[in-house]
Structures are given as C-alpha cells and as structure tokens.
PDB file of C-alpha atoms in Angstrom:
ATOM      1  CA  GLN K  26       1.531   5.873 -18.589  1.00 96.00           C
ATOM      2  CA  VAL K  27      -0.532   5.022 -15.525  1.00 98.00           C
ATOM      3  CA  THR K  28      -1.265   7.906 -13.169  1.00 98.00           C
ATOM      4  CA  LEU K  29      -3.559   8.416 -10.189  1.00 98.00           C
ATOM      5  CA  ARG K  30      -4.399  11.648  -8.405  1.00 98.00           C
ATOM      6  CA  GLU K  31      -6.270  12.142  -5.151  1.00 98.00           C
ATOM      7  CA  SER K  32      -8.491  15.136  -4.511  1.00 98.00           C
ATOM      8  CA  GLY K  33     -10.711  16.317  -1.717  1.00 98.00           C
ATOM      9  CA  PRO K  34     -10.889  18.695   1.230  1.00 98.00           C
ATOM     10  CA  THR K  35      -7.753  19.423   3.200  1.00 98.00           C
ATOM     11  CA  VAL K  36      -9.651  20.157   6.421  1.00 98.00           C
ATOM     12  CA  VAL K  37     -12.809  18.573   7.791  1.00 98.00           C
ATOM     13  CA  LYS K  38     -14.513  19.072  11.123  1.00 98.00           C
ATOM     14  CA  PRO K  39     -15.105  16.283  13.635  1.00 98.00           C
ATOM     15  CA  THR K  40     -18.283  14.255  12.919  1.00 97.00           C
ATOM     16  CA  GLN K  41     -18.300  15.364   9.273  1.00 98.00           C
ATOM     17  CA  THR K  42     -18.131  13.004   6.306  1.00 98.00           C
ATOM     18  CA  LEU K  43     -14.987  12.975   4.188  1.00 98.00           C
ATOM     19  CA  THR K  44     -15.304  12.422   0.442  1.00 98.00           C
ATOM     20  CA  LEU K  45     -12.136  11.740  -1.552  1.00 98.00           C
ATOM     21  CA  THR K  46     -11.867  11.208  -5.291  1.00 98.00           C
ATOM     22  CA  CYS K  47      -9.174   9.257  -7.106  1.00 98.00           C
ATOM     23  CA  THR K  48      -8.927  10.219 -10.770  1.00 98.00           C
ATOM     24  CA  PHE K  49      -6.836   7.844 -12.833  1.00 98.00           C
ATOM     25  CA  SER K  50      -5.578   7.412 -16.382  1.00 97.00           C
ATOM     26  CA  GLY K  51      -3.638   4.878 -18.393  1.00 97.00           C
ATOM     27  CA  PHE K  52      -5.756   1.856 -17.480  1.00 96.00           C
ATOM     28  CA  SER K  53      -9.383   0.771 -17.352  1.00 94.00           C
ATOM     29  CA  LEU K  54     -11.157  -0.363 -14.219  1.00 95.00           C
ATOM     30  CA  SER K  55     -13.241  -2.600 -16.457  1.00 93.00           C
ATOM     31  CA  THR K  56     -10.219  -4.779 -17.221  1.00 94.00           C
ATOM     32  CA  THR K  57     -10.185  -8.134 -15.454  1.00 95.00           C
ATOM     33  CA  GLY K  58      -7.678  -8.179 -12.614  1.00 94.00           C
ATOM     34  CA  MET K  59      -7.654  -4.431 -12.045  1.00 96.00           C
ATOM     35  CA  GLY K  60      -8.698  -2.552  -8.956  1.00 97.00           C
ATOM     36  CA  VAL K  61      -8.189   0.687  -7.040  1.00 98.00           C
ATOM     37  CA  SER K  62      -7.452   0.824  -3.346  1.00 98.00           C
ATOM     38  CA  TRP K  63      -7.292   3.536  -0.695  1.00 98.00           C
ATOM     39  CA  ILE K  64      -4.558   3.590   1.930  1.00 98.00           C
ATOM     40  CA  ARG K  65      -3.856   6.182   4.612  1.00 98.00           C
ATOM     41  CA  GLN K  66      -0.912   7.164   6.762  1.00 98.00           C
ATOM     42  CA  PRO K  67      -1.146   9.212   9.977  1.00 98.00           C
ATOM     43  CA  PRO K  68       1.784  11.601  10.478  1.00 97.00           C
ATOM     44  CA  GLY K  69       4.924   9.626  11.365  1.00 96.00           C
ATOM     45  CA  LYS K  70       3.078   6.314  11.395  1.00 98.00           C
ATOM     46  CA  ALA K  71       2.656   3.218   9.257  1.00 98.00           C
ATOM     47  CA  LEU K  72       0.498   2.639   6.217  1.00 98.00           C
ATOM     48  CA  GLU K  73      -3.078   1.479   6.849  1.00 98.00           C
ATOM     49  CA  TRP K  74      -5.188  -0.146   4.149  1.00 98.00           C
ATOM     50  CA  LEU K  75      -8.760   1.147   3.948  1.00 98.00           C
ATOM     51  CA  ALA K  76     -10.718  -0.194   0.992  1.00 98.00           C
ATOM     52  CA  LEU K  77     -10.580  -1.699  -2.498  1.00 98.00           C
ATOM     53  CA  ILE K  78     -12.920  -1.908  -5.464  1.00 98.00           C
ATOM     54  CA  ASP K  79     -12.221  -4.246  -8.354  1.00 95.00           C
ATOM     55  CA  TRP K  80     -13.128  -4.518 -12.014  1.00 95.00           C
ATOM     56  CA  ASP K  81     -16.220  -6.561 -11.127  1.00 94.00           C
ATOM     57  CA  GLU K  82     -17.407  -3.889  -8.666  1.00 94.00           C
ATOM     58  CA  ASP K  83     -16.677  -6.145  -5.717  1.00 96.00           C
ATOM     59  CA  THR K  84     -15.742  -4.072  -2.686  1.00 97.00           C
ATOM     60  CA  TYR K  85     -13.535  -4.903   0.277  1.00 97.00           C
ATOM     61  CA  TYR K  86     -13.029  -2.955   3.499  1.00 98.00           C
ATOM     62  CA  SER K  87     -10.749  -2.815   6.495  1.00 98.00           C
ATOM     63  CA  SER K  88     -12.519  -4.729   9.242  1.00 96.00           C
ATOM     64  CA  SER K  89     -11.821  -1.995  11.788  1.00 96.00           C
ATOM     65  CA  LEU K  90     -13.290   0.789   9.614  1.00 98.00           C
ATOM     66  CA  LYS K  91     -15.876  -0.895   7.425  1.00 97.00           C
ATOM     67  CA  THR K  92     -18.863   0.638   9.194  1.00 98.00           C
ATOM     68  CA  ARG K  93     -17.576   4.095   8.229  1.00 98.00           C
ATOM     69  CA  LEU K  94     -16.343   3.497   4.677  1.00 98.00           C
ATOM     70  CA  THR K  95     -17.948   3.329   1.255  1.00 98.00           C
ATOM     71  CA  ILE K  96     -15.992   2.900  -1.973  1.00 98.00           C
ATOM     72  CA  SER K  97     -17.524   3.285  -5.418  1.00 97.00           C
ATOM     73  CA  LYS K  98     -16.407   3.792  -8.983  1.00 95.00           C
ATOM     74  CA  ASP K  99     -17.488   5.723 -12.044  1.00 92.00           C
ATOM     75  CA  THR K 100     -15.842   3.843 -14.886  1.00 88.00           C
ATOM     76  CA  SER K 101     -16.867   6.390 -17.520  1.00 90.00           C
ATOM     77  CA  LYS K 102     -15.085   9.153 -15.592  1.00 95.00           C
ATOM     78  CA  ASN K 103     -12.127   6.990 -14.530  1.00 96.00           C
ATOM     79  CA  GLN K 104     -12.797   7.843 -10.914  1.00 98.00           C
ATOM     80  CA  VAL K 105     -13.033   5.999  -7.618  1.00 98.00           C
ATOM     81  CA  VAL K 106     -14.671   7.709  -4.649  1.00 98.00           C
ATOM     82  CA  LEU K 107     -14.140   6.957  -0.969  1.00 98.00           C
ATOM     83  CA  THR K 108     -16.420   8.295   1.739  1.00 98.00           C
ATOM     84  CA  MET K 109     -15.596   8.081   5.410  1.00 98.00           C
ATOM     85  CA  THR K 110     -18.228   9.084   7.929  1.00 98.00           C
ATOM     86  CA  ASN K 111     -17.949  10.493  11.433  1.00 98.00           C
ATOM     87  CA  MET K 112     -14.446  11.874  11.042  1.00 98.00           C
ATOM     88  CA  GLU K 113     -12.331  12.381  14.147  1.00 98.00           C
ATOM     89  CA  PRO K 114      -8.879  13.852  14.829  1.00 98.00           C
ATOM     90  CA  ALA K 115      -7.297  10.363  14.733  1.00 98.00           C
ATOM     91  CA  ASP K 116      -8.256  10.228  11.036  1.00 98.00           C
ATOM     92  CA  THR K 117      -5.782  13.009  10.247  1.00 98.00           C
ATOM     93  CA  GLY K 118      -3.138  11.946   7.761  1.00 98.00           C
ATOM     94  CA  THR K 119      -2.198  11.461   4.144  1.00 98.00           C
ATOM     95  CA  TYR K 120      -4.640   9.482   2.021  1.00 98.00           C
ATOM     96  CA  TYR K 121      -3.364   7.609  -1.033  1.00 98.00           C
ATOM     97  CA  CYS K 122      -5.082   5.795  -3.837  1.00 98.00           C
ATOM     98  CA  ALA K 123      -3.251   3.060  -5.696  1.00 98.00           C
ATOM     99  CA  ARG K 124      -3.838   0.803  -8.672  1.00 98.00           C
ATOM    100  CA  VAL K 125      -4.210  -2.856  -7.754  1.00 98.00           C
ATOM    101  CA  ARG K 126      -3.030  -5.163 -10.494  1.00 97.00           C
ATOM    102  CA  GLY K 127      -3.370  -8.914 -10.677  1.00 95.00           C
ATOM    103  CA  THR K 128      -0.519 -10.858 -12.237  1.00 95.00           C
ATOM    104  CA  MET K 129      -0.745 -14.551 -13.036  1.00 95.00           C
ATOM    105  CA  ILE K 130       2.275 -16.615 -12.031  1.00 95.00           C
ATOM    106  CA  ARG K 131       2.163 -20.380 -12.592  1.00 92.00           C
ATOM    107  CA  GLY K 132      -1.615 -20.349 -12.685  1.00 94.00           C
ATOM    108  CA  VAL K 133      -2.094 -18.244  -9.537  1.00 94.00           C
ATOM    109  CA  VAL K 134      -3.118 -14.556  -9.558  1.00 95.00           C
ATOM    110  CA  TYR K 135      -1.089 -12.343  -7.242  1.00 95.00           C
ATOM    111  CA  TYR K 136      -2.168  -8.798  -6.511  1.00 96.00           C
ATOM    112  CA  SER K 137      -0.021  -5.767  -5.736  1.00 98.00           C
ATOM    113  CA  MET K 138      -0.335  -1.990  -5.610  1.00 98.00           C
ATOM    114  CA  ASP K 139       1.937  -1.090  -8.465  1.00 98.00           C
ATOM    115  CA  VAL K 140       1.195   2.597  -9.039  1.00 98.00           C
ATOM    116  CA  TRP K 141       0.297   5.128  -6.353  1.00 98.00           C
ATOM    117  CA  GLY K 142      -0.990   8.654  -6.363  1.00 98.00           C
ATOM    118  CA  GLN K 143       1.013  11.390  -4.659  1.00 98.00           C
ATOM    119  CA  GLY K 144      -1.388  11.481  -1.720  1.00 98.00           C
ATOM    120  CA  THR K 145      -3.627  14.146  -0.256  1.00 98.00           C
ATOM    121  CA  THR K 146      -3.391  15.465   3.280  1.00 98.00           C
ATOM    122  CA  VAL K 147      -6.520  15.585   5.418  1.00 98.00           C
ATOM    123  CA  THR K 148      -6.659  17.313   8.785  1.00 98.00           C
ATOM    124  CA  VAL K 149      -9.590  16.780  11.133  1.00 98.00           C
ATOM    125  CA  SER K 150      -9.992  19.787  13.351  1.00 97.00           C
ATOM    126  CA  SER K 151     -12.727  22.034  14.624  1.00 95.00           C
TER     127      SER K 151
ATOM    128  CA  ASP M   3      -7.239 -10.281  10.680  1.00 90.00           C
ATOM    129  CA  VAL M   4      -3.739 -11.254   9.615  1.00 96.00           C
ATOM    130  CA  GLN M   5      -1.100  -9.348  11.570  1.00 97.00           C
ATOM    131  CA  LEU M   6       2.334  -8.690  10.066  1.00 98.00           C
ATOM    132  CA  THR M   7       5.340  -8.113  12.304  1.00 98.00           C
ATOM    133  CA  GLN M   8       8.480  -6.683  10.747  1.00 98.00           C
ATOM    134  CA  SER M   9      11.924  -6.867  12.287  1.00 98.00           C
ATOM    135  CA  PRO M  10      13.893  -4.922  12.978  1.00 98.00           C
ATOM    136  CA  SER M  11      11.828  -1.745  13.307  1.00 98.00           C
ATOM    137  CA  PHE M  12      14.979   0.330  12.859  1.00 98.00           C
ATOM    138  CA  LEU M  13      18.171  -0.544  11.034  1.00 97.00           C
ATOM    139  CA  SER M  14      21.379   1.433  10.674  1.00 97.00           C
ATOM    140  CA  ALA M  15      23.701   0.367   7.848  1.00 97.00           C
ATOM    141  CA  SER M  16      26.372   1.649   5.472  1.00 96.00           C
ATOM    142  CA  VAL M  17      26.540   1.970   1.704  1.00 97.00           C
ATOM    143  CA  GLY M  18      27.603  -1.382   0.301  1.00 97.00           C
ATOM    144  CA  ASP M  19      26.194  -3.426   3.196  1.00 97.00           C
ATOM    145  CA  ARG M  20      23.928  -6.416   2.709  1.00 98.00           C
ATOM    146  CA  VAL M  21      20.744  -6.060   4.755  1.00 98.00           C
ATOM    147  CA  THR M  22      17.790  -8.307   5.434  1.00 98.00           C
ATOM    148  CA  ILE M  23      14.370  -7.330   6.749  1.00 98.00           C
ATOM    149  CA  THR M  24      11.970  -9.985   7.957  1.00 98.00           C
ATOM    150  CA  CYS M  25       8.179 -10.057   7.994  1.00 98.00           C
ATOM    151  CA  ARG M  26       6.252 -12.630  10.000  1.00 98.00           C
ATOM    152  CA  ALA M  27       2.536 -13.269   9.513  1.00 98.00           C
ATOM    153  CA  SER M  28       0.179 -14.328  12.289  1.00 98.00           C
ATOM    154  CA  GLN M  29      -1.161 -17.100  10.049  1.00 97.00           C
ATOM    155  CA  GLY M  30      -0.192 -18.720   6.774  1.00 97.00           C
ATOM    156  CA  ILE M  31      -0.555 -16.450   3.759  1.00 96.00           C
ATOM    157  CA  SER M  32       1.054 -18.573   1.037  1.00 95.00           C
ATOM    158  CA  SER M  33       3.114 -16.201  -1.134  1.00 96.00           C
ATOM    159  CA  TYR M  34       0.667 -13.293  -1.157  1.00 97.00           C
ATOM    160  CA  VAL M  35       3.248 -10.786   0.057  1.00 98.00           C
ATOM    161  CA  ALA M  36       4.467  -7.543  -1.449  1.00 98.00           C
ATOM    162  CA  TRP M  37       7.251  -5.216  -0.337  1.00 98.00           C
ATOM    163  CA  TYR M  38       7.365  -1.425  -0.719  1.00 98.00           C
ATOM    164  CA  HIS M  39       9.747   1.323   0.189  1.00 98.00           C
ATOM    165  CA  GLN M  40       8.819   4.874   1.028  1.00 98.00           C
ATOM    166  CA  LYS M  41      10.925   7.996   1.235  1.00 97.00           C
ATOM    167  CA  PRO M  42       9.872  10.936   3.419  1.00 96.00           C
ATOM    168  CA  GLY M  43       7.043  12.923   1.888  1.00 96.00           C
ATOM    169  CA  LYS M  44       6.613  10.490  -0.999  1.00 98.00           C
ATOM    170  CA  ALA M  45       4.198   7.727  -1.868  1.00 98.00           C
ATOM    171  CA  PRO M  46       5.288   4.110  -1.375  1.00 98.00           C
ATOM    172  CA  ASN M  47       6.925   2.320  -4.293  1.00 98.00           C
ATOM    173  CA  LEU M  48       6.409  -1.368  -5.137  1.00 98.00           C
ATOM    174  CA  LEU M  49       9.579  -3.470  -5.038  1.00 98.00           C
ATOM    175  CA  ILE M  50       8.518  -7.129  -4.843  1.00 98.00           C
ATOM    176  CA  TYR M  51       5.222  -8.989  -5.247  1.00 98.00           C
ATOM    177  CA  ALA M  52       4.236 -12.637  -4.946  1.00 98.00           C
ATOM    178  CA  ALA M  53       6.911 -12.813  -2.228  1.00 98.00           C
ATOM    179  CA  SER M  54       9.817 -13.047  -4.680  1.00 98.00           C
ATOM    180  CA  THR M  55       8.938 -11.448  -8.031  1.00 98.00           C
ATOM    181  CA  LEU M  56      10.829  -8.261  -8.781  1.00 98.00           C
ATOM    182  CA  GLN M  57       8.650  -5.409 -10.024  1.00 98.00           C
ATOM    183  CA  ASP M  58       9.639  -4.057 -13.450  1.00 97.00           C
ATOM    184  CA  GLY M  59      12.319  -1.390 -13.176  1.00 97.00           C
ATOM    185  CA  VAL M  60      13.426  -2.314  -9.645  1.00 98.00           C
ATOM    186  CA  PRO M  61      17.174  -2.962  -9.361  1.00 98.00           C
ATOM    187  CA  SER M  62      18.279  -6.574  -9.045  1.00 98.00           C
ATOM    188  CA  ARG M  63      20.019  -5.892  -5.725  1.00 98.00           C
ATOM    189  CA  PHE M  64      16.544  -6.264  -4.194  1.00 98.00           C
ATOM    190  CA  SER M  65      15.241  -9.777  -3.631  1.00 98.00           C
ATOM    191  CA  GLY M  66      12.445 -11.398  -1.692  1.00 98.00           C
ATOM    192  CA  SER M  67      11.829 -14.875  -0.370  1.00 98.00           C
ATOM    193  CA  GLY M  68       9.532 -16.862   1.870  1.00 98.00           C
ATOM    194  CA  SER M  69       6.205 -18.629   1.959  1.00 97.00           C
ATOM    195  CA  GLY M  70       3.629 -19.398   4.616  1.00 97.00           C
ATOM    196  CA  THR M  71       4.367 -17.163   7.596  1.00 98.00           C
ATOM    197  CA  ASP M  72       7.990 -16.016   7.212  1.00 98.00           C
ATOM    198  CA  PHE M  73       9.272 -13.659   4.537  1.00 98.00           C
ATOM    199  CA  THR M  74      12.447 -11.700   3.915  1.00 98.00           C
ATOM    200  CA  LEU M  75      13.515  -8.735   1.834  1.00 98.00           C
ATOM    201  CA  THR M  76      17.218  -8.560   1.091  1.00 98.00           C
ATOM    202  CA  ILE M  77      19.228  -5.701  -0.376  1.00 98.00           C
ATOM    203  CA  SER M  78      22.519  -7.149  -1.549  1.00 97.00           C
ATOM    204  CA  SER M  79      24.571  -3.941  -1.631  1.00 96.00           C
ATOM    205  CA  LEU M  80      23.010  -0.813  -0.182  1.00 97.00           C
ATOM    206  CA  GLN M  81      23.003   2.290  -2.338  1.00 97.00           C
ATOM    207  CA  PRO M  82      22.437   5.843  -1.070  1.00 95.00           C
ATOM    208  CA  GLU M  83      18.945   5.936  -2.596  1.00 96.00           C
ATOM    209  CA  ASP M  84      17.899   2.821  -0.614  1.00 97.00           C
ATOM    210  CA  PHE M  85      17.737   4.595   2.725  1.00 93.00           C
ATOM    211  CA  ALA M  86      13.996   4.711   3.339  1.00 97.00           C
ATOM    212  CA  THR M  87      11.225   2.963   5.256  1.00 98.00           C
ATOM    213  CA  TYR M  88      10.273  -0.519   4.081  1.00 98.00           C
ATOM    214  CA  TYR M  89       6.843  -2.138   4.442  1.00 98.00           C
ATOM    215  CA  CYS M  90       5.641  -5.648   3.847  1.00 98.00           C
ATOM    216  CA  GLN M  91       2.006  -6.223   2.862  1.00 98.00           C
ATOM    217  CA  GLN M  92      -0.170  -9.297   2.747  1.00 98.00           C
ATOM    218  CA  LEU M  93      -3.005  -9.717   0.241  1.00 96.00           C
ATOM    219  CA  ASN M  94      -4.152 -13.241   1.151  1.00 94.00           C
ATOM    220  CA  SER M  95      -6.879 -12.471   3.669  1.00 88.00           C
ATOM    221  CA  SER M  96      -8.064  -8.883   3.332  1.00 94.00           C
ATOM    222  CA  ILE M  97      -5.030  -6.571   3.153  1.00 97.00           C
ATOM    223  CA  THR M  98      -2.659  -5.477   5.897  1.00 98.00           C
ATOM    224  CA  PHE M  99       0.717  -3.777   6.137  1.00 98.00           C
ATOM    225  CA  GLY M 100       3.552  -4.378   8.536  1.00 98.00           C
ATOM    226  CA  GLN M 101       4.560  -1.612  10.904  1.00 98.00           C
ATOM    227  CA  GLY M 102       7.565  -0.634   8.811  1.00 98.00           C
ATOM    228  CA  THR M 103      11.362  -0.846   9.028  1.00 98.00           C
ATOM    229  CA  ARG M 104      13.262   2.399   8.940  1.00 98.00           C
ATOM    230  CA  LEU M 105      16.643   1.990   7.242  1.00 98.00           C
ATOM    231  CA  GLU M 106      19.099   4.763   7.992  1.00 96.00           C
ATOM    232  CA  ILE M 107      22.683   5.546   7.091  1.00 90.00           C
ATOM    233  CA  LYS M 108      25.232   4.570   9.723  1.00 89.00           C
TER     234      LYS M 108
END
C-alpha cells in the first residue's frame, strides 16, 4: 500500500523559511518513472503545483516560485524535503505531497499524481 | 507557462444527470492531461490520466477525451458522491492546474 504523509510547522513567521517533509512508504524513489511532487492550496482557492523530484534526482520548479524553493530527497529514509524561503501571509494554505508515477501507453510515458498525502496546514503570521 | 482554463467554474446538477467539464490549454499539450476531484477538507483524487485513461478503481461513469488544446471530463450519470470540485492538470510543459469546477447538487 502506497502512503505519503506531510509534516512540518503549522505556523511560521513572515520572512522565515518553511521546511516540510514528505515521508512515504510502499514504493521506492529509486524506481524509474517515479517521483514526488509538492502542491499547495490557499484556503478556498485552487491547487498550485510547486515542485517535483524524480528517481534520477532531476528537479523541477514552478516558474513563479523557483527562486524560493528547494526540493531534495533522502532515498534511504524514504523522505522528500521542500524548503520555501521568505514566507509571507499569501503562502498560507494546505501543502500536499503526492507520488508521481509514469505509465507507458503505446510507447509514450504519461505522468500523473496517483497517491496524495492528507496535507498539512501552514499559517504565515507574526 | 501553459495556462489551463476550465468551464464552467460552477455547475449545478442532479443525481442521474450527465455532465461535461471542459479544460482548454493555452498551447498544445498532446494528451498530457490528468483529471482529479476533491471533496472539502480532503486531498485530491486521481480520476483520469493521459487524457482518457481511467485510473484503477475509478468508476466507469467517468470518462475523459481530447488532445492538443481541448479536453473534456464527462460523468455519465451523477452519483451523490460525485459532488465535489474537479481539476484538470497538464504535465506536458512543467505542471499546472486549472482553476477548478465546483459541482453542486441542484
């Protein structure tokens, strides 16, 4: 059974750095075609993709946030860590991690986020 | 960046209705589209990937179609558990989500 769980602070102050950890089980991030992504959702608003790290340690970032984000993995611990610098109140919301799985269909690999964590709520306030 | 525009943003329908949600991309994205639904307070759940492939365990009343810039998600006969917010997502050029379609009971 594949599971993911987010952990980290519930409150951070403006200008601080947020560090979130995604601890997963049931799959290996060393397996070709696998990845872990972070997505966030401000209260009452839409989903926003943040970052992804794949089995080959390639990293990808939202163009609007890439100067503030760093994603890394510790394969031995089955963890993926996201840091976001210079937090501000607009960063308040629920942060999710999700498994990214590649599936080959007629010779083409298609990716999707097939299993999600329950999310962790982060409030930015002084 | 690829922008995704969903329509409608809000939809009111009854149990048993057939509903269609559309997702239009600002540039061609082949079939690199996934659809999710999300209930209040819960994480999103994958329904469709590769534009038209049903995720394991998802009921067959859900279907997806499209390629290039225009995509649709269809629910053939709405069930009470289908009332939720639906998001399309593109994974062709970086990753983006649509703004969501809220499906409510009429």
